[in-house]
mmCIF file with all atom_site columns, C-alpha atoms in Angstrom:
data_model
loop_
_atom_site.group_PDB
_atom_site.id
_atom_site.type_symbol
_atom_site.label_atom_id
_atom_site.label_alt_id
_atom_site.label_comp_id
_atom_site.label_asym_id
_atom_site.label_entity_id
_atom_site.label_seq_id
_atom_site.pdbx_PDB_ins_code
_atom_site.Cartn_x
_atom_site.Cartn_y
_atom_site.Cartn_z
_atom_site.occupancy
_atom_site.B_iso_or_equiv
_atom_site.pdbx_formal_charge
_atom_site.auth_seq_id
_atom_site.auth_comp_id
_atom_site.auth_asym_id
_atom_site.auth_atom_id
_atom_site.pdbx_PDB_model_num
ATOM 1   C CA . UNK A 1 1   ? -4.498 18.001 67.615 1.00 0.00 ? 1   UNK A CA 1
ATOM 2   C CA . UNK A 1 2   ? -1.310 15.775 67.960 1.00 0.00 ? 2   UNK A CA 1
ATOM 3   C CA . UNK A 1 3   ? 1.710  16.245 70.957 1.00 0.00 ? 3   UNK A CA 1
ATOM 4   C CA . UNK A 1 4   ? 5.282  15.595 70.625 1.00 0.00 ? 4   UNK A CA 1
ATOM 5   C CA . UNK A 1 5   ? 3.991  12.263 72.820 1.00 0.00 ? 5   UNK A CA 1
ATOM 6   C CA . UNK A 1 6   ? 2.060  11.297 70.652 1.00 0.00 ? 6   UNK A CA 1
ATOM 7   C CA . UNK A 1 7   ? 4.482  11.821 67.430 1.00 0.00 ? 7   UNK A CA 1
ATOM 8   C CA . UNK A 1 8   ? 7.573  9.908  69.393 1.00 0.00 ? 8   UNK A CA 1
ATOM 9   C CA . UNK A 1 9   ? 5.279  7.434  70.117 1.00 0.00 ? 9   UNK A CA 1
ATOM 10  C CA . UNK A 1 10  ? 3.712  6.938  66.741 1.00 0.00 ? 10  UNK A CA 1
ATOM 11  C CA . UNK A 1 11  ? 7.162  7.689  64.467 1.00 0.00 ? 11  UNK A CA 1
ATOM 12  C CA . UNK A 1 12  ? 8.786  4.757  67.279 1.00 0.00 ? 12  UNK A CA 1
ATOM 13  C CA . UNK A 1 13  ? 6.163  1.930  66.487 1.00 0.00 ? 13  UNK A CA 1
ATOM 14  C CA . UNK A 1 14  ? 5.751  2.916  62.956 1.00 0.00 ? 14  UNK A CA 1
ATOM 15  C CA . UNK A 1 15  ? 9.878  2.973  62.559 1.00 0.00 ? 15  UNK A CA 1
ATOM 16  C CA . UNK A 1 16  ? 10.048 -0.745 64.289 1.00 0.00 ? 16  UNK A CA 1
ATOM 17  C CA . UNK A 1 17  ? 7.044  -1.688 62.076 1.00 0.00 ? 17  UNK A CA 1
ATOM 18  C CA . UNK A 1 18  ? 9.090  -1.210 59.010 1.00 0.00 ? 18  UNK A CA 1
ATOM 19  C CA . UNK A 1 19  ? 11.940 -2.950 60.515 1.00 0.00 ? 19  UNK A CA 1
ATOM 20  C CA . UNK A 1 20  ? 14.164 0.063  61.823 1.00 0.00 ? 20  UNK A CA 1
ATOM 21  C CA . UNK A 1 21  ? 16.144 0.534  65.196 1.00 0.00 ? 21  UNK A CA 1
ATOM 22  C CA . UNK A 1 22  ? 14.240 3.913  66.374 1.00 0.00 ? 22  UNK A CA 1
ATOM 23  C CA . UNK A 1 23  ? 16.857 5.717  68.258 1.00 0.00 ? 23  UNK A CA 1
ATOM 24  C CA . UNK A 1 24  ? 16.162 9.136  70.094 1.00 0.00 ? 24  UNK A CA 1
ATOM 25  C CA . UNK A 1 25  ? 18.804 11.329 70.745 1.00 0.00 ? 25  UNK A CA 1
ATOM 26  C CA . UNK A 1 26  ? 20.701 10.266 67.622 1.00 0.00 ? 26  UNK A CA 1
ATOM 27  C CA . UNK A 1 27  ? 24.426 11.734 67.613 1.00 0.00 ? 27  UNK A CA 1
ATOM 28  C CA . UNK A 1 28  ? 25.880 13.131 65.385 1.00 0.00 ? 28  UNK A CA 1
ATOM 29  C CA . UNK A 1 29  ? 29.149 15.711 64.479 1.00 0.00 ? 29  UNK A CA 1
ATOM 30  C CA . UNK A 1 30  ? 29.241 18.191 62.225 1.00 0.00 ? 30  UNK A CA 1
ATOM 31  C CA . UNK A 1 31  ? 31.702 19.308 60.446 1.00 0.00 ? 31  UNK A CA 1
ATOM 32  C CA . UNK A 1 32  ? 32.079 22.320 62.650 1.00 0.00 ? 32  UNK A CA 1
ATOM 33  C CA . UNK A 1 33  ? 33.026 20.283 65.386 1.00 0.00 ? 33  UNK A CA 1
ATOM 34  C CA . UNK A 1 34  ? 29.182 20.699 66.866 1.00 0.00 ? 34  UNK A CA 1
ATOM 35  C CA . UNK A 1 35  ? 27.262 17.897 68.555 1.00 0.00 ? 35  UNK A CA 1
ATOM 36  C CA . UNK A 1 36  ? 23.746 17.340 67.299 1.00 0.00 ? 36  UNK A CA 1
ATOM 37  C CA . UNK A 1 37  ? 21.497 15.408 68.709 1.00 0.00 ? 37  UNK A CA 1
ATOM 38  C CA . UNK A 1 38  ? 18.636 14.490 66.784 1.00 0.00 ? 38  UNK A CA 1
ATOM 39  C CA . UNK A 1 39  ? 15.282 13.808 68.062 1.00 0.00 ? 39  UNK A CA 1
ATOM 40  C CA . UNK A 1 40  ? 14.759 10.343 66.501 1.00 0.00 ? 40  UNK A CA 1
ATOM 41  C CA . UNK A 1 41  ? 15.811 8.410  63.771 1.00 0.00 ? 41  UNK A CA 1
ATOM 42  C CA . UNK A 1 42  ? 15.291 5.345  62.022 1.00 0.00 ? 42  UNK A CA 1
ATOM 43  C CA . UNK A 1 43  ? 18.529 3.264  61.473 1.00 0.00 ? 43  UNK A CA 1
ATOM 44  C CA . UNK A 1 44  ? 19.767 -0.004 60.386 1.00 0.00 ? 44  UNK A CA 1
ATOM 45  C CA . UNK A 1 45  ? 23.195 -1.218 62.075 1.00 0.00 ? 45  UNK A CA 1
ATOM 46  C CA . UNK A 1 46  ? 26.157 -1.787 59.821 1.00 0.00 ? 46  UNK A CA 1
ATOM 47  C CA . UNK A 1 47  ? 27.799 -3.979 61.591 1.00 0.00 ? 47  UNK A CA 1
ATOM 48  C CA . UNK A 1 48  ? 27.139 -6.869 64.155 1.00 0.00 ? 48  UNK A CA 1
ATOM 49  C CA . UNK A 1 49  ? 28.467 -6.704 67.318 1.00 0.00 ? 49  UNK A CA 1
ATOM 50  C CA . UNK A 1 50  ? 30.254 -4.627 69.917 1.00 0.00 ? 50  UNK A CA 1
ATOM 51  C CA . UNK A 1 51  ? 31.956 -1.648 68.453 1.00 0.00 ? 51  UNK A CA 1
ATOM 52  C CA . UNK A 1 52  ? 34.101 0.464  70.890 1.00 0.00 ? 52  UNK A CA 1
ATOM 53  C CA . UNK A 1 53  ? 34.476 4.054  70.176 1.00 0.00 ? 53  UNK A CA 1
ATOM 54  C CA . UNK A 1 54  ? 32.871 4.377  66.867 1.00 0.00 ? 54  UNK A CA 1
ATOM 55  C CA . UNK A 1 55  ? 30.720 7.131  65.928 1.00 0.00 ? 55  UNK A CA 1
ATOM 56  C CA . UNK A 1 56  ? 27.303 7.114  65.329 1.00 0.00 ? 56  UNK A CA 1
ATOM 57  C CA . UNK A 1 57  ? 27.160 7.263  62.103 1.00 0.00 ? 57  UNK A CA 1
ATOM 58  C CA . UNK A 1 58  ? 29.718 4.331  61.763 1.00 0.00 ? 58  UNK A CA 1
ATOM 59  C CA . UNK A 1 59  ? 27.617 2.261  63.417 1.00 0.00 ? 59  UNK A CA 1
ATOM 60  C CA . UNK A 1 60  ? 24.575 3.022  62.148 1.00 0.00 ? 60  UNK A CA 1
ATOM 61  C CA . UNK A 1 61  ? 23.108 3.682  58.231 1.00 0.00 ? 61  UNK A CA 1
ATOM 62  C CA . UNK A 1 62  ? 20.115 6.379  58.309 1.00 0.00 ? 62  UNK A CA 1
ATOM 63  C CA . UNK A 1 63  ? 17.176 5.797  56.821 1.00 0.00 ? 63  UNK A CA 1
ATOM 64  C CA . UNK A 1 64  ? 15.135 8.821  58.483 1.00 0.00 ? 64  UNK A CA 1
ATOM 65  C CA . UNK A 1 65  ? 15.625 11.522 60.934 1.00 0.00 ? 65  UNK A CA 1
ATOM 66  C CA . UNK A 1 66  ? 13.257 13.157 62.273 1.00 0.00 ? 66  UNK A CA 1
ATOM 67  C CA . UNK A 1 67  ? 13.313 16.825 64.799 1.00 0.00 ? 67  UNK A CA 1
ATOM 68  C CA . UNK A 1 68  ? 10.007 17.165 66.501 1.00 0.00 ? 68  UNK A CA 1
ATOM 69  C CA . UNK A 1 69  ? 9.027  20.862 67.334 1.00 0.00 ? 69  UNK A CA 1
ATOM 70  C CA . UNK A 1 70  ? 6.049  23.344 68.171 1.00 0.00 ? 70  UNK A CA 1
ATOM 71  C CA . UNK A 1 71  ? 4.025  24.721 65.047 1.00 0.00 ? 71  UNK A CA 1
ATOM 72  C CA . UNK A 1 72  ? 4.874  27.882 67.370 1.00 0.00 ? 72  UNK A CA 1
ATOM 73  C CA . UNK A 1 73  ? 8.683  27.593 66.478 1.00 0.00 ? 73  UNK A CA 1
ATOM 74  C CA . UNK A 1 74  ? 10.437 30.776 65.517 1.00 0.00 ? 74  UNK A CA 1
ATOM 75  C CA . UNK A 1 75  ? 12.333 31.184 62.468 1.00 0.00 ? 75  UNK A CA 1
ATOM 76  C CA . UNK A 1 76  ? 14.847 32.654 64.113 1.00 0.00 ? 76  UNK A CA 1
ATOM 77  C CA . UNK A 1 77  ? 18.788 31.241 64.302 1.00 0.00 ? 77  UNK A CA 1
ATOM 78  C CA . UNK A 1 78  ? 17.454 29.330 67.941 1.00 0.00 ? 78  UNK A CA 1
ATOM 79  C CA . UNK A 1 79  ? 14.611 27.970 66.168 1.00 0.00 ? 79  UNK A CA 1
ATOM 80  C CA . UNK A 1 80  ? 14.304 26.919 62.538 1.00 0.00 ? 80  UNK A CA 1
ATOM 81  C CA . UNK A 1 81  ? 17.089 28.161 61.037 1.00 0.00 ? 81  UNK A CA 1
ATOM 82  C CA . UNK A 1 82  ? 18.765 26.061 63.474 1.00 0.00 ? 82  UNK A CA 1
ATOM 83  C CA . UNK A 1 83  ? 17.421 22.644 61.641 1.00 0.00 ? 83  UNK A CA 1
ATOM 84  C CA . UNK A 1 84  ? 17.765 24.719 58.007 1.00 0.00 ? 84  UNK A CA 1
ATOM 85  C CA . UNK A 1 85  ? 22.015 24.594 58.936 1.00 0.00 ? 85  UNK A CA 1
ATOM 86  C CA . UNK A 1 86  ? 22.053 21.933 60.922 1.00 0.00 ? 86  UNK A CA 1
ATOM 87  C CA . UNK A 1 87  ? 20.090 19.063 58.824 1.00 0.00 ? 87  UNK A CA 1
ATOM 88  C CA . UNK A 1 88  ? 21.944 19.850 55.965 1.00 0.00 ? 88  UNK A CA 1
ATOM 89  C CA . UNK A 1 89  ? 25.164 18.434 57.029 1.00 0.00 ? 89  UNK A CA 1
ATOM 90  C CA . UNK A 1 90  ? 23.567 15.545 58.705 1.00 0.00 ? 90  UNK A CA 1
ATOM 91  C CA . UNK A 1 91  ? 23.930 12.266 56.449 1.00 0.00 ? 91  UNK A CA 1
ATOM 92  C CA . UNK A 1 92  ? 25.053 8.890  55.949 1.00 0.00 ? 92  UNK A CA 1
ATOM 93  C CA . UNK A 1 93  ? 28.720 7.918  55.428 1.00 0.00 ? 93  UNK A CA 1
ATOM 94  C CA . UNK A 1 94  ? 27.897 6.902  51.771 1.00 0.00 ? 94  UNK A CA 1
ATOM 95  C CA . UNK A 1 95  ? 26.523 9.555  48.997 1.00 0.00 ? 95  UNK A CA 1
ATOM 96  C CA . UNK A 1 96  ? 24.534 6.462  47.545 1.00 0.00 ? 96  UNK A CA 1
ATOM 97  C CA . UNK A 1 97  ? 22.732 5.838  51.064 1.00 0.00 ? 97  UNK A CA 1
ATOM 98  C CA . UNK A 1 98  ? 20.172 7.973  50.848 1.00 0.00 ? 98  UNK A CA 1
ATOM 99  C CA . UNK A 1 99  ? 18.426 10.056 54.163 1.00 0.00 ? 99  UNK A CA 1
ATOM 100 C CA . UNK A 1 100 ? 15.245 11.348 54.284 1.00 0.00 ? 100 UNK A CA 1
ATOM 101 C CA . UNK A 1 101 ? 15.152 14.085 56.755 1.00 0.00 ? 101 UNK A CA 1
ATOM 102 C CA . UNK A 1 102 ? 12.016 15.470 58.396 1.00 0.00 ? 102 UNK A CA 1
ATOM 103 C CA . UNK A 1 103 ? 10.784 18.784 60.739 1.00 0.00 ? 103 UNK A CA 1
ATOM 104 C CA . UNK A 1 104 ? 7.322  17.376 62.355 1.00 0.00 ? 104 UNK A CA 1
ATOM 105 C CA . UNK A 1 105 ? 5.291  19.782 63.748 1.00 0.00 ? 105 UNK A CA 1
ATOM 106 C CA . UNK A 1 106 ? 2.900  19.245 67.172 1.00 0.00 ? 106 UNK A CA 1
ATOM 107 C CA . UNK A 1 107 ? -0.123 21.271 67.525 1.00 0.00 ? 107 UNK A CA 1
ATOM 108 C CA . UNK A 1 108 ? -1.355 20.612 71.408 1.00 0.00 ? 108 UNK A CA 1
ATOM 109 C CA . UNK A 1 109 ? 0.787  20.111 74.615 1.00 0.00 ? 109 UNK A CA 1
ATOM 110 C CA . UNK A 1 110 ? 0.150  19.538 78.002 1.00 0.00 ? 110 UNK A CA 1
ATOM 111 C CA . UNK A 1 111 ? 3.677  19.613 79.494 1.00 0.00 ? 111 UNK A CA 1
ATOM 112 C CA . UNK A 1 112 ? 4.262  23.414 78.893 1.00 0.00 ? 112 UNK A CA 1
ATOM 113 C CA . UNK A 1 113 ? 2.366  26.727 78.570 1.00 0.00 ? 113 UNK A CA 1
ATOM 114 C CA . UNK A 1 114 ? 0.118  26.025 75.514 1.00 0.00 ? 114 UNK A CA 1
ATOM 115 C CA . UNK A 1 115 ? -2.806 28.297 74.041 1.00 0.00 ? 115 UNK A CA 1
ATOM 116 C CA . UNK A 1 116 ? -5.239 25.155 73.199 1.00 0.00 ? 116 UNK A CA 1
ATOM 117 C CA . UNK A 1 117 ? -8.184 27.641 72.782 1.00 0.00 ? 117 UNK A CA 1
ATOM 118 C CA . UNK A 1 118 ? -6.152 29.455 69.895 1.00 0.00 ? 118 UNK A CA 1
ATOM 119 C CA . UNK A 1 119 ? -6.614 27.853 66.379 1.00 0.00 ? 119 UNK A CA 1
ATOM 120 C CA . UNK A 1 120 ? -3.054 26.815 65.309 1.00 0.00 ? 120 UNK A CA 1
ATOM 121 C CA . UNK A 1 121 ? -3.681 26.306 61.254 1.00 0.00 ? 121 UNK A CA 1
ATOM 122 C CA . UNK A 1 122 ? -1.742 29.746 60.524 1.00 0.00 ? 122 UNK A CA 1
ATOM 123 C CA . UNK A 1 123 ? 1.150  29.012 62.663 1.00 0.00 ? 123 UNK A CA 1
ATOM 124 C CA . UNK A 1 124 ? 0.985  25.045 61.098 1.00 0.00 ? 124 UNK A CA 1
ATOM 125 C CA . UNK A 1 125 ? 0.068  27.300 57.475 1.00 0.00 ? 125 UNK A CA 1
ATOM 126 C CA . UNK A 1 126 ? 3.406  29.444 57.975 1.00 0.00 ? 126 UNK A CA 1
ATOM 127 C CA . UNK A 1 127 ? 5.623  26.937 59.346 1.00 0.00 ? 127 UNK A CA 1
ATOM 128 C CA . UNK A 1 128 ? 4.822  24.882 56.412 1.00 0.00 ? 128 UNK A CA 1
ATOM 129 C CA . UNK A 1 129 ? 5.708  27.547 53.844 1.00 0.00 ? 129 UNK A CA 1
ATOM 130 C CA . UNK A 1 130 ? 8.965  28.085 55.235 1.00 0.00 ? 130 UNK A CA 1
ATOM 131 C CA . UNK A 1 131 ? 10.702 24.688 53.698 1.00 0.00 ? 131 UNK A CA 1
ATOM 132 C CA . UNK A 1 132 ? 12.875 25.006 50.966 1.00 0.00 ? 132 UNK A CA 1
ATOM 133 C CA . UNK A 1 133 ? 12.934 21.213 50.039 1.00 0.00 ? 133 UNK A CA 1
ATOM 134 C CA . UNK A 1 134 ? 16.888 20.814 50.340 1.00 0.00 ? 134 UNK A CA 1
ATOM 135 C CA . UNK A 1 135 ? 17.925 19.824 53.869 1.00 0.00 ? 135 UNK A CA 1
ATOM 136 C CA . UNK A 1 136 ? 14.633 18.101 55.251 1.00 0.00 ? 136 UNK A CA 1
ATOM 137 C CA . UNK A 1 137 ? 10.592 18.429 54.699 1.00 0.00 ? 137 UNK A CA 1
ATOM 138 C CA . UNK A 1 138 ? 8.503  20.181 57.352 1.00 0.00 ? 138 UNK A CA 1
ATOM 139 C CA . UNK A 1 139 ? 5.355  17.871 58.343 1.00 0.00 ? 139 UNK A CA 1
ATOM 140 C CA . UNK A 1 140 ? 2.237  18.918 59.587 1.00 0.00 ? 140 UNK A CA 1
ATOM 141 C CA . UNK A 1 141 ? 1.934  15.846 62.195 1.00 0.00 ? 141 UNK A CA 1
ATOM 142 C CA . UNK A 1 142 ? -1.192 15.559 62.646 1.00 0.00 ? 142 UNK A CA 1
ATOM 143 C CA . UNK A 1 143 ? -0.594 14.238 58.932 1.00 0.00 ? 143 UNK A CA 1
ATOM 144 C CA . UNK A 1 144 ? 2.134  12.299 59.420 1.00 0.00 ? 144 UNK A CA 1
ATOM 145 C CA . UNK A 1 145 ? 1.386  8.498  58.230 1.00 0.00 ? 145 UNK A CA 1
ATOM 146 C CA . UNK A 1 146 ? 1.075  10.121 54.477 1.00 0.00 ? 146 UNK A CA 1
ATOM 147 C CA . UNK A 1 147 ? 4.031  12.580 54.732 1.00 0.00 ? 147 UNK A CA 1
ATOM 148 C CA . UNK A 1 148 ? 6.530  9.075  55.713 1.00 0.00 ? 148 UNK A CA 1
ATOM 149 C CA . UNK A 1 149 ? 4.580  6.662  53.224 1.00 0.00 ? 149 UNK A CA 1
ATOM 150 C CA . UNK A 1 150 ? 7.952  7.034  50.979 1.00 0.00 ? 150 UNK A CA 1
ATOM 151 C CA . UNK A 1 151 ? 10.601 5.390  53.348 1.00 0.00 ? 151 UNK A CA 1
ATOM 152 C CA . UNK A 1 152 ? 11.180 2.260  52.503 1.00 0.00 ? 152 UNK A CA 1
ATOM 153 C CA . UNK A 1 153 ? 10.242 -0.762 54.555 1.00 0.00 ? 153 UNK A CA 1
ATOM 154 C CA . UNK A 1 154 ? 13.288 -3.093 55.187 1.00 0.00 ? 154 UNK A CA 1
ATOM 155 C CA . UNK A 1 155 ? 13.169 -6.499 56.595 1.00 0.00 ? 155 UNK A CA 1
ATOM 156 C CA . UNK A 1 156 ? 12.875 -7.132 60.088 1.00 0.00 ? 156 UNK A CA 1
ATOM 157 C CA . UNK A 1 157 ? 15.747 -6.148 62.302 1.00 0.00 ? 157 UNK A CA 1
ATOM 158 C CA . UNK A 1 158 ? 17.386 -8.873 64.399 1.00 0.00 ? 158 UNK A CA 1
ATOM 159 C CA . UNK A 1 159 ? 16.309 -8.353 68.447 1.00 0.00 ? 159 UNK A CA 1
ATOM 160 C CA . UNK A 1 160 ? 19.498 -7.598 69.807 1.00 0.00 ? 160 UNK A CA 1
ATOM 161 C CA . UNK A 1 161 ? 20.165 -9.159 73.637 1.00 0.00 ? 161 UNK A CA 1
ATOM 162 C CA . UNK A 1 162 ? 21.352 -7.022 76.182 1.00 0.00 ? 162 UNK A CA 1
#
């Protein structure tokens, strides 16, 4: 069993291990004028130094994003669907930097109402089944070090002093 705890925690150190900024909260506008806010992501900074009112992605080059749900979450327009049209228009300024984008799925919790008698493989089985391989992967997390084992490692970030 792995918590959303315990996948922020692990994607944070393992994102920093490889050299990335891990940022939670990412945001991001789409081109409906929407804010997203993505649960994490793994970013390098384009430029040094302060940058007033610059967007995110102006600032920042994507290497990963990730959205960490429920294997419980609907497929419904509130719920999955929501990442399906969403993630899609989520990218990097550049068509030649490429973003890997990610749906990671949690199958325990102890901050909310959570069934941890019931066995969750169908739900992580179904959930699983629904990606169509164009806007993002959906990850089972409780395999989540071989799912990432693609994205690239980049040097070591400088430390920046605040």
């Amino acid at each position: 069993m792995v918590t959303k705890n315990d996948l922020y925690a692990y994607l944070t150190c393992e994102g920093v291990r490889r050299g990335y900024c891990t940022i939670p909260e990412f945001h991001v506008r789409l081109p409906d004028g929407r804010l997203k806010k993505i649960d994490l992501v793994w970013a390098t900074p384009r430029r040094r130094g302060p940058v007033q009112d610059a967007s995110n992605p102006d600032y920042w080059k994507l290497a990963a994003a990730f959205e960490i749900e429920g294997c419980n979450i609907r497929h419904h327009r509130n719920g999955m669907l929501r990442h399906v049209a969403d993630f899609a228009d989520v990218r990097n300024l550049r068509d030649d930097e490429p973003l890997q984008r990610f749906v990671v799925l949690y199958t325990c919790a102890h901050d909310r109402a959570w069934n941890h008698d019931r066995d969750w493989e169908e739900e992580v089985a179904a959930r699983l089944a629904w990606e169509t391989g164009d806007a993002f992967r959906i990850i089972d997390g409780r395999h989540i070090g071989a799912a990432i084992r693609g994205i690239p490692r980049r040097g070591a970030h400088r430390r920046t002093v605040l």
